[in-house]
Structures are given as structure tokens and as C-alpha cells.
Amino acid sequence: MREKLFSDFWSLGDKNRQWDFIARYVKTFDKKVSTNSSTRRQLSKKYYFPIQNEEIQVCKIMFLKTFSISEKIVGNVSKNLAVSPVIPTDQRGLHKNRPHKIAREVIDCIKQHISMFPVVDSHYSRKDSKKKYLESDLSIAKMHRFYLEWAKTQNTISEKAQKATLRQYTDIFNEHFNYSFFKPKKDLCDVCEKFKLATPEEKVLLKTSNEEHLKNKSIARDKKNIDKTRAINDPEVCVAVFDLQKVLITPKSEVSSFYYKRKLATYNFTVYDIGKKIGYCYTWNEREAKRGSSEIATCLLKFMKHKKENGVKDFSFYSDNCGGQNRNRFIFAMWEYAAAKLKVKITHTFLEKGHTQNEGDSVHACIENAQKGKVIYIPAQWVTLISCAKVNGKPYKVIEVSNEEFLDFKPLVNEKQFNWKTADDGTKIKWNSIREITVDYKNPFQLFIKYDLNAADFIKIDINKGHKKQRGRHQPRCEPIKAYNGKLSIEKLKISDLLSLCSMGLIPTAYHDFYKSLQ
């Protein structure tokens, strides 16, 4: 009965109707004569529940707890009834002259200013979130400082808008924009955090899956450590981790005008040789190529060719689980192609989600630290900065990849010619669930995969659908093709922004030809 009373009360959905309900079932009487003259209570109250067309008297605590309301609400209703038999409507939020309300002209000016900053989608969670990201070295305080400078230059903005406070700027930023400041991928694991924050009852249900998660993390890391020891002791073995760094923007400066302009993207794909402790940075800008799986596969193939020339015959790679770049059929097709062409064995292991931190992360951190306080005007300066970023130890090897060098590996995954759907045991292949894949030139057109790193045996995939007589290591191979027929076009608005920085004199004259060539 109490649950029904609670539901009926809150389903009224209107403060005024709820107050009428309280006024009806809380009876107020004059206080009986008391010998205690010090008491401040002048009225007595009786509380009732409407049950089956009857009013059942209950105590105050029972009444308040059942409807989940405070004594203050009941007291206010009683005070209003003492003044008038009609309870006045709720006036909260209806004031015509709110002293602290932000003026519309101020809101419009701040919104206009915030909209001037270029934003990007999330690189890791664009499917799950509509949030847009500003540059990582921006902050609301810095944007407000830029706003005050910008407002002074606008003759059409009122004095009130020119003096908008940081609090006003922050409120409008949070209320009208789904923006955040871009941060590198966090080290916190969703699975571990969920288990950590769970109640004791929830932890009982999550215990098995959490233990399996931690077990997979340990297996992957232990395997990497074993491979690392092999690579140190055997010159024919190469163990490496790889990842694409967050976008490096060009030009980059602390000058406020730079933050309002769209910029050119420079990409840095890093392969770190764990055994030799050498970082290889493959760089290009958005005029040369995109940053998809074929671009990643091209850089990995170049890395393996370089290592093959130095005598490596066995490769073991580790990476995170990014489906668009690392765990897909185009990368797997490239592994099989490279193994056959270079006469090598390749193993690719995926680290446990949420625990993909590896030695290659230090390369990106070193580059970001080296950039602090420096100005970058053109992509070529990123190459110089990356080359000199590491002060102690072996410097990073920077390889600039040009437009004509990128290969397209999609012909290797032609559905009509190759089998990329079913394994030899007849099961459908779950590409996004693969935890490890192995290819060997001794087994052409065959992939060996695991969905569980703890599994004893591999699942075999024969990707060749041709006639059995045509199968074998001497069968003519499908080759990757050139990915691009020429330089990529840059959006006109971005080119316009970059050229405006040149015309404003914020980019030195020596670099103007580069930006003019983007047209």
C-alpha cells in the first residue's frame, strides 16, 4: 500500500498538485494548551493516508518516509494555508527580472566565439559518443582569455558582452556545447574500473569474467616478455609493438589566432623494436595519404623489408585492438603476403583491452614533451623534431612515406577469389575476436588464428578458393596495387584558414609556398 501511495503521489508530476495533496491529508489544528511556554510550535498536525476511500491516521515519520518528502515541504504548505485557503502556485524559475540571468547578447557572443574553434570527432569512441574535441592544450580559462581579446576588436559587441566573466563563459560552454578537450587514450581499464566500483553483490556476478580478463592480460604480457628475451638473444628474431600516434597538427603555436583556424594533419605511425630498443617513426601528412588499414599495412611491410635485409626471419608483433587499423582482414592479408614474399614467419598478438600499454608509448610521450614550447610551421619540422626528440639513447629513425609509396591491400581480400569467411572446421570467422594470428611462408595461403591465448591449438584458415591443383607456394599471387593516383585534395575551408595565417604574417614568408601548393 505504501508503494502504491508513493507511485500515485509522484505520478502527479506537478508541484502544485502535490501541494494540494499534502494540504488535503495533513490536517492542521491549534495547539492544545501547554504548560511549557517556551515551545515555539503554535500548531498541531495530524497525518493521514487515503486507503480504500478512508483516511487512515499515521505518524509524521510514516507519512514523510512513505512519500519521500521533507518536513520543510509540509511546513511550507501549512504556512500558506494559514494565510489563504488557496495555495499559491510555484513561482520558482518564473521571475521576470532575474538579477543573475545572462543576457541574450552575451550568450550569443560567447557561442559565436566558441564556434570559431575547430573541433574533431573522437578517434577511439566516435561510434559511442557524439562529443567533439578541441585541441588538448586549450582550456576554458584560456578560451575565455582569448574571448576578451577578440571581443575588444569587435565594434558591434556591446560593453556588457565584452566584459563577460569566466563563470558566464563556462556556463555557456557546458550548457550549449558537447565539447571536451582532447586527451590521449586513458590507461584506465573499463572492465577493471567496473569491477572496482561494483557493489559486493555485483562483484559476485562479475568475479568470473574479471578473473578471466586479468588472466588474459597476464598471458599476453608474459608471452611478450618471453619473446623479448628471444629477440635479445637471437638476431634472427624481431619483436615489436606498433601504434598510430594522435594527430600532430600543423602549424602549431601558442598564438591565439592559431586556435581559430583549421590545420593540416600530420600522422606518425610508430613501430618500436623491443629487442634492439629502436623506434621507427613513419610519417606523412593528409595531403599524402589517409590513416586507414592499408596505410598501416604499408608501413609495417616497409619495416619488415628493412629488418629482413638485416637477417631477421621471425617477426612477433604486439598491438592494441583497434579494428579499423590493426585487427582486420587487410592487415591479416598483408601478413600472409609478406610472409610469402620475404620468406619469413609472422605472429601478431593483441594485448588485452584496457591493458595495451607498451614500450612504444614512451616514443609518443617523448615526442609530445619535446614539442612543448616549440613552434611548428610545416610538416617537415615534425620530422626534425621527432629525429631529435630522444636525448639519451638511440635516436628515433624517421621515415617519410610519400603518396606514391602507399599500397592498397584490398585486392588481396577479394571475396570472389579468396575465402575470408569460414575456417577449415566450417565455423564462421570472427575477425574482431581474434587474439593471435600466425602465418608462415612454408604454409602459403594459410592463416592460423586463436580466439583465446590460452588455447592449445590454432584454428586453420585456407584463404585460397582455387582448384586444389593450383594450390601451392608457386601459385601466382594477387599483388597489392597503388593506393593513390595522386596527391589528396584538402578541403577549401582548411586551405583558406591556412593561407589567412600566411597573409596575417603569423607564418613566416619562407613557408608560404608550401601552403600555396596545397591548392
Coordinates of C-alpha atoms in Angstrom, one line a residue:
M1 CA 0.0 0.0 0.0
R2 CA 2.8 2.4 0.8
E3 CA 4.5 1.7 -2.6
K4 CA 1.2 2.5 -4.4
L5 CA 0.8 5.7 -2.4
F6 CA 4.3 6.7 -3.3
S7 CA 3.8 6.0 -7.0
D8 CA 0.4 7.8 -7.1
F9 CA 1.9 10.9 -5.4
W10 CA 4.9 11.2 -7.7
S11 CA 2.9 10.4 -10.8
L12 CA 1.0 13.6 -10.3
G13 CA 4.0 15.2 -12.0
D14 CA 3.3 18.7 -10.8
K15 CA 4.4 20.6 -7.7
N16 CA 1.1 22.4 -7.3
R17 CA -0.9 19.2 -7.4
Q18 CA 1.4 17.6 -4.9
W19 CA 1.0 20.5 -2.6
D20 CA -2.8 20.2 -2.9
F21 CA -2.5 16.5 -2.0
I22 CA -0.4 17.4 1.1
A23 CA -2.9 20.1 2.1
R24 CA -5.7 17.6 1.9
Y25 CA -4.2 14.8 4.0
V26 CA -2.2 16.8 6.6
K27 CA -4.8 18.4 9.0
T28 CA -3.7 21.4 11.0
F29 CA -5.1 22.3 14.4
D30 CA -4.5 24.9 17.0
K31 CA -2.1 23.6 19.6
K32 CA -3.7 22.4 22.8
V33 CA -2.9 24.4 26.0
S34 CA 0.5 23.5 27.2
T35 CA 2.3 24.3 30.4
N36 CA 5.5 24.7 28.5
S37 CA 5.5 28.3 27.4
S38 CA 9.0 28.1 25.8
T39 CA 7.9 25.9 22.9
R40 CA 7.8 27.7 19.5
R41 CA 5.2 25.4 17.9
Q42 CA 1.9 27.1 17.6
L43 CA 0.0 24.4 15.5
S44 CA -0.5 20.7 15.7
K45 CA -0.7 18.4 12.7
K46 CA -2.3 15.0 12.0
Y47 CA -1.3 12.9 9.0
Y48 CA -3.5 10.6 7.0
F49 CA -3.2 8.0 4.2
P50 CA -6.1 7.7 1.7
I51 CA -6.7 4.0 1.6
Q52 CA -9.9 2.4 0.1
N53 CA -11.8 5.7 0.3
E54 CA -10.9 6.0 4.0
E55 CA -8.4 8.3 5.7
I56 CA -6.1 6.3 8.0
Q57 CA -4.2 8.3 10.5
V58 CA -0.4 7.7 10.7
C59 CA 2.5 9.3 12.4
K60 CA 4.6 12.1 10.9
I61 CA 7.6 9.8 10.2
M62 CA 5.4 7.3 8.5
F63 CA 3.9 10.0 6.3
L64 CA 7.2 11.7 5.3
K65 CA 9.0 8.4 4.6
T66 CA 6.2 6.9 2.5
F67 CA 6.1 9.9 0.2
S68 CA 9.9 10.6 0.4
I69 CA 9.4 14.3 1.2
S70 CA 10.9 16.6 3.9
E71 CA 9.2 18.1 6.9
K72 CA 10.0 21.5 5.4
I73 CA 7.7 21.0 2.4
V74 CA 4.8 20.1 4.8
G75 CA 5.6 23.1 6.9
N76 CA 5.5 25.5 3.9
V77 CA 2.1 24.1 2.8
S78 CA 0.7 24.7 6.3
K79 CA 2.1 28.3 6.4
N80 CA 0.5 29.1 3.0
L81 CA -2.9 27.7 4.2
A82 CA -2.7 29.8 7.3
V83 CA -2.6 32.9 5.0
S84 CA -5.1 31.8 2.4
P85 CA -7.3 28.7 1.7
V86 CA -5.9 28.7 -1.8
I87 CA -2.2 27.6 -2.1
P88 CA -0.3 29.9 -4.5
T89 CA 1.4 28.3 -7.5
D90 CA 5.1 27.5 -7.5
Q91 CA 7.0 30.7 -8.7
R92 CA 10.4 29.2 -8.9
G93 CA 12.1 29.8 -12.3
L94 CA 9.4 32.3 -13.3
H95 CA 11.0 35.5 -12.2
K96 CA 10.8 38.1 -15.0
N97 CA 13.8 40.1 -13.8
R98 CA 16.4 37.6 -12.7
P99 CA 19.4 39.6 -11.5
H100 CA 21.9 36.8 -12.4
K101 CA 20.4 35.8 -15.7
I102 CA 22.9 36.0 -18.6
A103 CA 21.8 38.5 -21.2
R104 CA 20.9 37.1 -24.6
E105 CA 23.5 39.3 -26.3
V106 CA 26.3 37.9 -24.0
I107 CA 25.1 34.3 -24.7
D108 CA 25.1 34.9 -28.5
C109 CA 28.6 36.5 -28.5
I110 CA 30.1 33.7 -26.4
K111 CA 28.5 31.0 -28.5
Q112 CA 29.8 32.7 -31.6
H113 CA 33.4 32.7 -30.2
I114 CA 33.3 29.1 -29.1
S115 CA 32.1 28.1 -32.5
M116 CA 35.1 29.6 -34.0
F117 CA 37.4 26.9 -32.6
P118 CA 37.8 23.9 -34.9
V119 CA 36.8 20.5 -33.4
V120 CA 37.3 16.9 -34.3
D121 CA 35.5 13.6 -33.5
S122 CA 36.9 11.2 -31.0
H123 CA 39.5 8.9 -32.6
Y124 CA 38.6 5.9 -30.3
S125 CA 34.9 6.2 -29.5
R126 CA 33.2 8.0 -32.3
K127 CA 30.7 5.2 -32.6
D128 CA 29.6 5.6 -29.0
S129 CA 29.7 9.3 -28.5
K130 CA 28.7 12.5 -30.3
K131 CA 31.2 14.5 -28.2
K132 CA 33.5 16.8 -30.2
Y133 CA 37.1 17.5 -29.1
L134 CA 39.1 20.7 -29.0
E135 CA 42.9 20.9 -29.0
S136 CA 44.5 19.3 -25.9
D137 CA 46.4 22.4 -24.9
L138 CA 43.3 24.6 -24.8
S139 CA 41.2 25.1 -21.6
I140 CA 38.1 27.1 -20.8
A141 CA 40.2 29.7 -18.9
K142 CA 42.4 30.1 -22.0
M143 CA 39.5 30.3 -24.3
H144 CA 37.9 33.0 -22.1
R145 CA 41.2 35.0 -22.2
F146 CA 41.1 34.7 -26.0
Y147 CA 37.4 35.8 -25.9
L148 CA 38.2 39.0 -24.0
E149 CA 41.0 39.9 -26.6
W150 CA 38.7 39.1 -29.5
A151 CA 35.7 41.0 -28.1
K152 CA 37.7 44.2 -27.9
T153 CA 38.3 44.1 -31.6
Q154 CA 34.5 43.7 -32.5
N155 CA 32.8 47.1 -32.8
T156 CA 29.3 45.5 -32.9
I157 CA 29.6 43.9 -29.5
S158 CA 28.2 45.7 -26.5
E159 CA 30.3 46.6 -23.5
K160 CA 28.4 44.1 -21.4
A161 CA 29.3 41.3 -23.8
Q162 CA 32.9 42.5 -23.9
K163 CA 33.2 42.1 -20.1
A164 CA 31.7 38.6 -19.9
T165 CA 33.1 36.7 -16.9
L166 CA 34.8 33.4 -16.8
R167 CA 31.8 32.0 -14.9
Q168 CA 29.4 33.1 -17.7
Y169 CA 31.8 31.7 -20.4
T170 CA 32.0 28.4 -18.5
D171 CA 28.2 28.1 -18.0
I172 CA 27.5 28.7 -21.7
F173 CA 30.3 26.3 -22.8
N174 CA 28.9 23.5 -20.7
E175 CA 25.2 24.2 -21.4
H176 CA 25.3 24.7 -25.2
F177 CA 28.3 22.6 -26.4
N178 CA 29.1 19.0 -26.2
Y179 CA 32.8 19.7 -26.3
S180 CA 35.8 18.4 -24.4
F181 CA 39.5 18.9 -24.6
F182 CA 41.3 16.1 -26.5
K183 CA 43.3 13.8 -24.3
P184 CA 45.4 10.8 -25.2
K185 CA 43.8 7.4 -24.7
K186 CA 43.5 6.8 -20.9
D187 CA 45.3 3.9 -19.2
L188 CA 42.3 3.1 -17.0
C189 CA 40.6 -0.2 -18.0
D190 CA 36.8 -0.1 -18.2
V191 CA 36.5 -3.8 -17.1
C192 CA 38.7 -3.3 -14.0
E193 CA 37.1 0.0 -13.1
K194 CA 33.6 -1.5 -13.4
F195 CA 34.6 -4.3 -11.0
K196 CA 36.3 -1.9 -8.6
L197 CA 33.2 0.3 -8.3
A198 CA 30.7 -2.6 -8.2
T199 CA 28.7 -3.4 -5.0
P200 CA 29.6 -6.6 -3.1
E201 CA 26.6 -8.3 -4.7
E202 CA 27.6 -7.2 -8.2
K203 CA 31.2 -8.3 -7.7
V204 CA 30.0 -11.9 -7.1
L205 CA 28.4 -11.9 -10.5
L206 CA 31.4 -10.2 -12.2
K207 CA 34.1 -12.2 -10.4
T208 CA 34.5 -14.9 -13.1
S209 CA 34.7 -12.5 -16.1
N210 CA 37.0 -10.2 -14.2
E211 CA 39.4 -13.1 -13.3
E212 CA 39.3 -14.2 -17.0
H213 CA 40.1 -10.6 -18.0
L214 CA 43.1 -10.4 -15.6
K215 CA 44.3 -13.8 -16.7
N216 CA 44.3 -12.8 -20.4
K217 CA 46.2 -9.7 -19.5
S218 CA 48.9 -11.7 -17.8
I219 CA 49.1 -14.3 -20.6
A220 CA 49.7 -11.6 -23.2
R221 CA 52.3 -9.8 -21.2
D222 CA 54.1 -13.0 -20.2
K223 CA 54.2 -14.0 -23.9
K224 CA 55.6 -10.6 -24.8
N225 CA 58.3 -10.9 -22.2
I226 CA 59.3 -14.3 -23.4
D227 CA 59.5 -13.1 -27.0
K228 CA 61.5 -10.1 -25.8
T229 CA 64.1 -12.4 -24.3
R230 CA 64.3 -14.4 -27.6
A231 CA 64.8 -11.2 -29.6
I232 CA 67.7 -10.0 -27.3
N233 CA 69.4 -13.4 -27.7
D234 CA 68.6 -14.2 -31.3
P235 CA 69.5 -11.7 -34.1
E236 CA 67.0 -13.6 -36.5
V237 CA 64.1 -12.7 -34.2
C238 CA 62.4 -9.3 -34.1
V239 CA 59.8 -8.4 -31.5
A240 CA 58.0 -5.1 -32.0
V241 CA 54.9 -3.1 -30.9
F242 CA 53.2 -0.6 -33.1
D243 CA 50.6 2.1 -32.8
L244 CA 49.5 5.3 -34.5
Q245 CA 50.1 8.5 -32.5
K246 CA 47.4 11.1 -32.1
V247 CA 47.2 13.6 -34.9
L248 CA 50.1 16.1 -35.0
I249 CA 48.6 19.4 -36.2
T250 CA 50.4 21.9 -38.4
P251 CA 51.0 24.8 -37.9
K252 CA 51.2 24.7 -34.1
S253 CA 51.8 27.7 -31.9
E254 CA 50.6 29.4 -28.7
V255 CA 49.5 32.5 -30.6
S256 CA 45.7 32.8 -30.1
S257 CA 44.8 33.2 -33.8
F258 CA 46.1 29.7 -34.5
Y259 CA 43.4 28.2 -32.3
Y260 CA 40.6 29.5 -34.5
K261 CA 42.0 28.0 -37.7
R262 CA 41.7 24.6 -39.2
K263 CA 45.1 22.9 -39.5
L264 CA 46.9 20.3 -41.6
A265 CA 47.1 16.8 -40.1
T266 CA 50.5 15.0 -39.8
Y267 CA 50.5 11.3 -38.9
N268 CA 53.1 9.4 -37.1
F269 CA 52.9 5.6 -37.1
T270 CA 55.5 4.1 -34.7
V271 CA 57.0 0.7 -34.7
Y272 CA 59.2 0.0 -31.7
D273 CA 61.8 -2.8 -31.9
I274 CA 61.8 -4.1 -28.3
G275 CA 64.9 -6.3 -28.7
K276 CA 67.1 -3.6 -30.2
K277 CA 65.3 -0.7 -28.4
I278 CA 64.9 1.4 -31.6
G279 CA 61.8 3.4 -32.5
Y280 CA 60.8 3.7 -36.2
C281 CA 58.5 6.6 -37.0
Y282 CA 56.7 6.5 -40.3
T283 CA 55.4 10.0 -41.0
W284 CA 53.2 11.6 -43.7
N285 CA 50.6 14.4 -43.9
E286 CA 47.0 14.3 -45.0
R287 CA 48.0 15.6 -48.5
E288 CA 50.0 12.3 -49.0
A289 CA 47.6 9.7 -47.6
K290 CA 44.8 8.9 -45.1
R291 CA 45.3 6.8 -42.0
G292 CA 43.5 3.6 -42.6
S293 CA 44.4 -0.1 -42.6
S294 CA 46.2 0.0 -46.0
E295 CA 48.4 2.9 -44.8
I296 CA 49.3 1.0 -41.6
A297 CA 49.9 -2.2 -43.6
T298 CA 52.2 -0.3 -46.0
C299 CA 54.4 1.0 -43.1
L300 CA 54.5 -2.5 -41.5
L301 CA 55.6 -4.0 -44.8
K302 CA 58.4 -1.4 -45.2
F303 CA 59.5 -2.1 -41.6
M304 CA 59.7 -5.9 -42.3
K305 CA 61.6 -5.4 -45.6
H306 CA 64.2 -3.3 -43.7
K307 CA 64.6 -5.9 -41.0
K308 CA 64.7 -8.8 -43.5
E309 CA 67.8 -7.1 -45.1
N310 CA 69.4 -7.3 -41.6
G311 CA 68.8 -11.0 -41.4
V312 CA 65.5 -11.3 -39.5
K313 CA 63.4 -14.3 -40.3
D314 CA 60.9 -14.5 -37.4
F315 CA 58.7 -11.5 -36.5
S316 CA 56.4 -11.2 -33.5
F317 CA 54.2 -8.1 -33.3
Y318 CA 52.0 -6.8 -30.5
S319 CA 49.3 -4.1 -30.7
D320 CA 46.1 -2.8 -29.3
N321 CA 42.7 -4.0 -30.6
C322 CA 41.7 -1.1 -32.9
G323 CA 39.6 -2.8 -35.6
G324 CA 39.9 0.0 -38.2
Q325 CA 43.7 -0.1 -38.1
N326 CA 45.1 -3.2 -36.5
R327 CA 42.6 -6.1 -36.3
N328 CA 41.1 -6.5 -39.8
R329 CA 41.3 -8.7 -42.9
F330 CA 43.5 -6.2 -44.8
I331 CA 46.3 -6.3 -42.1
F332 CA 46.0 -10.1 -41.9
A333 CA 46.1 -10.4 -45.7
M334 CA 49.3 -8.3 -45.7
W335 CA 50.9 -10.6 -43.1
E336 CA 50.3 -13.7 -45.3
Y337 CA 51.5 -11.8 -48.4
A338 CA 54.7 -10.5 -46.6
A339 CA 55.5 -14.0 -45.2
A340 CA 55.4 -15.5 -48.7
K341 CA 57.4 -12.6 -50.3
L342 CA 60.0 -12.2 -47.7
K343 CA 60.2 -15.9 -46.7
V344 CA 59.6 -15.2 -43.0
K345 CA 57.3 -16.3 -40.2
I346 CA 55.0 -13.6 -38.6
T347 CA 53.0 -13.7 -35.4
H348 CA 50.6 -10.9 -34.4
T349 CA 49.3 -10.9 -30.8
F350 CA 46.7 -8.5 -29.5
L351 CA 47.1 -7.2 -25.9
E352 CA 44.2 -7.4 -23.5
K353 CA 41.7 -4.5 -23.9
G354 CA 42.4 -1.8 -21.3
H355 CA 45.9 -3.1 -20.7
T356 CA 47.6 -2.2 -24.0
Q357 CA 50.3 0.0 -22.5
N358 CA 53.6 -1.0 -24.1
E359 CA 57.1 0.2 -24.8
G360 CA 56.0 2.2 -27.8
D361 CA 54.0 4.6 -25.7
S362 CA 57.3 6.1 -24.4
V363 CA 58.1 7.2 -28.0
H364 CA 54.9 9.2 -28.3
A365 CA 55.3 10.7 -24.8
C366 CA 58.9 11.7 -25.7
I367 CA 57.7 13.5 -28.9
E368 CA 55.0 15.3 -27.1
N369 CA 57.4 16.5 -24.4
A370 CA 59.9 17.6 -27.0
Q371 CA 57.3 19.8 -28.7
K372 CA 56.3 21.8 -25.6
G373 CA 57.3 25.4 -26.1
K374 CA 58.3 25.0 -29.8
V375 CA 56.6 26.3 -32.9
I376 CA 55.9 24.1 -35.8
Y377 CA 55.1 25.8 -39.2
I378 CA 55.2 22.9 -41.7
P379 CA 55.1 19.1 -41.5
A380 CA 58.8 18.8 -42.3
Q381 CA 59.6 20.4 -39.0
W382 CA 57.8 17.5 -37.2
V383 CA 60.3 15.2 -38.9
T384 CA 63.2 17.2 -37.5
L385 CA 61.6 17.3 -34.0
I386 CA 60.9 13.6 -33.9
S387 CA 64.5 12.9 -35.0
C388 CA 65.9 15.0 -32.2
A389 CA 63.2 14.2 -29.6
K390 CA 65.2 11.5 -27.8
V391 CA 68.2 13.0 -26.0
N392 CA 69.5 9.8 -24.3
G393 CA 69.9 6.6 -26.1
K394 CA 69.4 5.7 -29.8
P395 CA 67.5 8.5 -31.7
Y396 CA 64.3 7.6 -33.4
K397 CA 64.5 6.6 -37.1
V398 CA 62.1 8.8 -39.1
I399 CA 60.9 7.5 -42.4
E400 CA 58.9 9.9 -44.5
V401 CA 56.3 8.0 -46.6
S402 CA 55.3 9.7 -49.8
N403 CA 52.0 9.5 -51.7
E404 CA 53.2 7.1 -54.4
E405 CA 54.6 4.6 -51.9
F406 CA 51.3 3.6 -50.2
L407 CA 49.8 0.3 -51.3
D408 CA 46.2 -0.8 -51.3
F409 CA 45.8 -4.4 -50.0
K410 CA 42.1 -4.7 -50.7
P411 CA 42.7 -6.9 -53.9
L412 CA 44.2 -9.5 -51.5
V413 CA 40.8 -9.7 -49.8
N414 CA 38.7 -10.2 -53.0
E415 CA 35.7 -12.2 -51.9
K416 CA 35.3 -13.9 -55.3
Q417 CA 38.9 -15.2 -55.4
F418 CA 39.7 -15.8 -51.7
N419 CA 38.0 -17.3 -48.7
W420 CA 37.7 -14.8 -45.8
K421 CA 34.5 -16.2 -44.3
T422 CA 34.9 -19.7 -43.0
A423 CA 37.7 -21.6 -41.2
D424 CA 38.7 -25.2 -42.2
D425 CA 36.4 -26.6 -39.5
G426 CA 33.4 -24.9 -41.1
T427 CA 32.9 -22.2 -38.5
K428 CA 32.4 -18.6 -39.4
I429 CA 35.5 -16.5 -38.8
K430 CA 35.0 -13.8 -36.1
W431 CA 37.7 -11.3 -37.2
N432 CA 37.1 -8.9 -34.4
S433 CA 37.6 -11.6 -31.8
I434 CA 41.0 -12.9 -32.9
R435 CA 43.6 -12.7 -30.2
E436 CA 46.6 -14.1 -32.2
I437 CA 47.3 -14.8 -35.8
T438 CA 50.3 -16.7 -37.2
V439 CA 51.5 -17.0 -40.9
D440 CA 54.5 -18.8 -42.3
Y441 CA 55.9 -18.9 -45.8
K442 CA 56.1 -22.7 -45.5
N443 CA 52.3 -22.7 -45.4
P444 CA 51.2 -20.4 -48.3
F445 CA 47.7 -19.1 -48.3
Q446 CA 47.0 -20.3 -44.8
L447 CA 46.3 -18.4 -41.6
F448 CA 46.4 -19.9 -38.1
I449 CA 44.3 -18.0 -35.5
K450 CA 43.3 -18.1 -31.8
Y451 CA 40.3 -16.6 -30.2
D452 CA 41.8 -17.4 -26.8
L453 CA 45.5 -17.0 -26.0
N454 CA 45.3 -19.9 -23.5
A455 CA 44.0 -22.3 -26.2
A456 CA 46.4 -25.2 -27.0
D457 CA 45.7 -25.4 -30.8
F458 CA 45.3 -22.9 -33.6
I459 CA 42.3 -22.7 -35.9
K460 CA 43.3 -23.1 -39.6
I461 CA 42.0 -20.9 -42.4
D462 CA 42.8 -21.7 -46.0
I463 CA 42.1 -18.4 -47.9
N464 CA 42.6 -19.9 -51.3
K465 CA 39.4 -21.0 -53.0
G466 CA 41.1 -22.1 -56.2
H467 CA 41.3 -25.7 -57.6
K468 CA 43.5 -28.0 -55.5
K469 CA 45.9 -28.5 -58.4
Q470 CA 46.5 -24.7 -58.5
R471 CA 47.3 -24.5 -54.8
G472 CA 50.9 -24.3 -53.6
R473 CA 53.8 -21.9 -52.9
H474 CA 54.4 -21.5 -56.7
Q475 CA 50.8 -20.3 -57.4
P476 CA 50.7 -16.8 -59.0
R477 CA 49.9 -14.3 -56.3
C478 CA 47.5 -11.4 -56.3
E479 CA 49.6 -8.2 -55.7
P480 CA 48.6 -5.0 -53.8
I481 CA 48.1 -2.0 -56.0
K482 CA 49.0 1.7 -55.7
A483 CA 46.6 3.2 -53.2
Y484 CA 46.5 6.7 -54.8
N485 CA 46.8 8.1 -58.3
G486 CA 47.9 11.5 -57.0
K487 CA 48.0 13.8 -54.0
L488 CA 44.9 14.1 -52.0
S489 CA 42.8 17.2 -52.0
I490 CA 42.4 19.4 -48.9
E491 CA 39.1 20.9 -48.1
K492 CA 38.8 24.5 -49.3
L493 CA 37.9 26.0 -45.9
K494 CA 41.1 24.5 -44.4
I495 CA 43.3 25.9 -47.1
S496 CA 41.6 29.2 -46.7
D497 CA 42.4 29.2 -43.0
L498 CA 46.0 28.2 -43.5
L499 CA 46.5 30.9 -46.2
S500 CA 44.9 33.5 -43.9
L501 CA 47.6 32.8 -41.3
C502 CA 50.2 33.4 -44.0
S503 CA 48.6 36.7 -45.0
M504 CA 48.4 37.8 -41.4
G505 CA 52.2 37.3 -41.1
L506 CA 51.8 34.6 -38.4
I507 CA 53.6 32.1 -40.7
P508 CA 57.0 33.2 -41.9
T509 CA 57.3 34.0 -45.6
A510 CA 59.7 31.2 -46.2
Y511 CA 56.8 28.7 -45.6
H512 CA 54.2 30.4 -47.7
D513 CA 55.0 28.4 -50.9
F514 CA 54.2 25.1 -49.1
Y515 CA 50.7 26.3 -48.1
K516 CA 50.1 27.8 -51.6
S517 CA 51.0 24.5 -53.1
L518 CA 48.1 22.8 -51.2
Q519 CA 45.7 24.5 -53.6

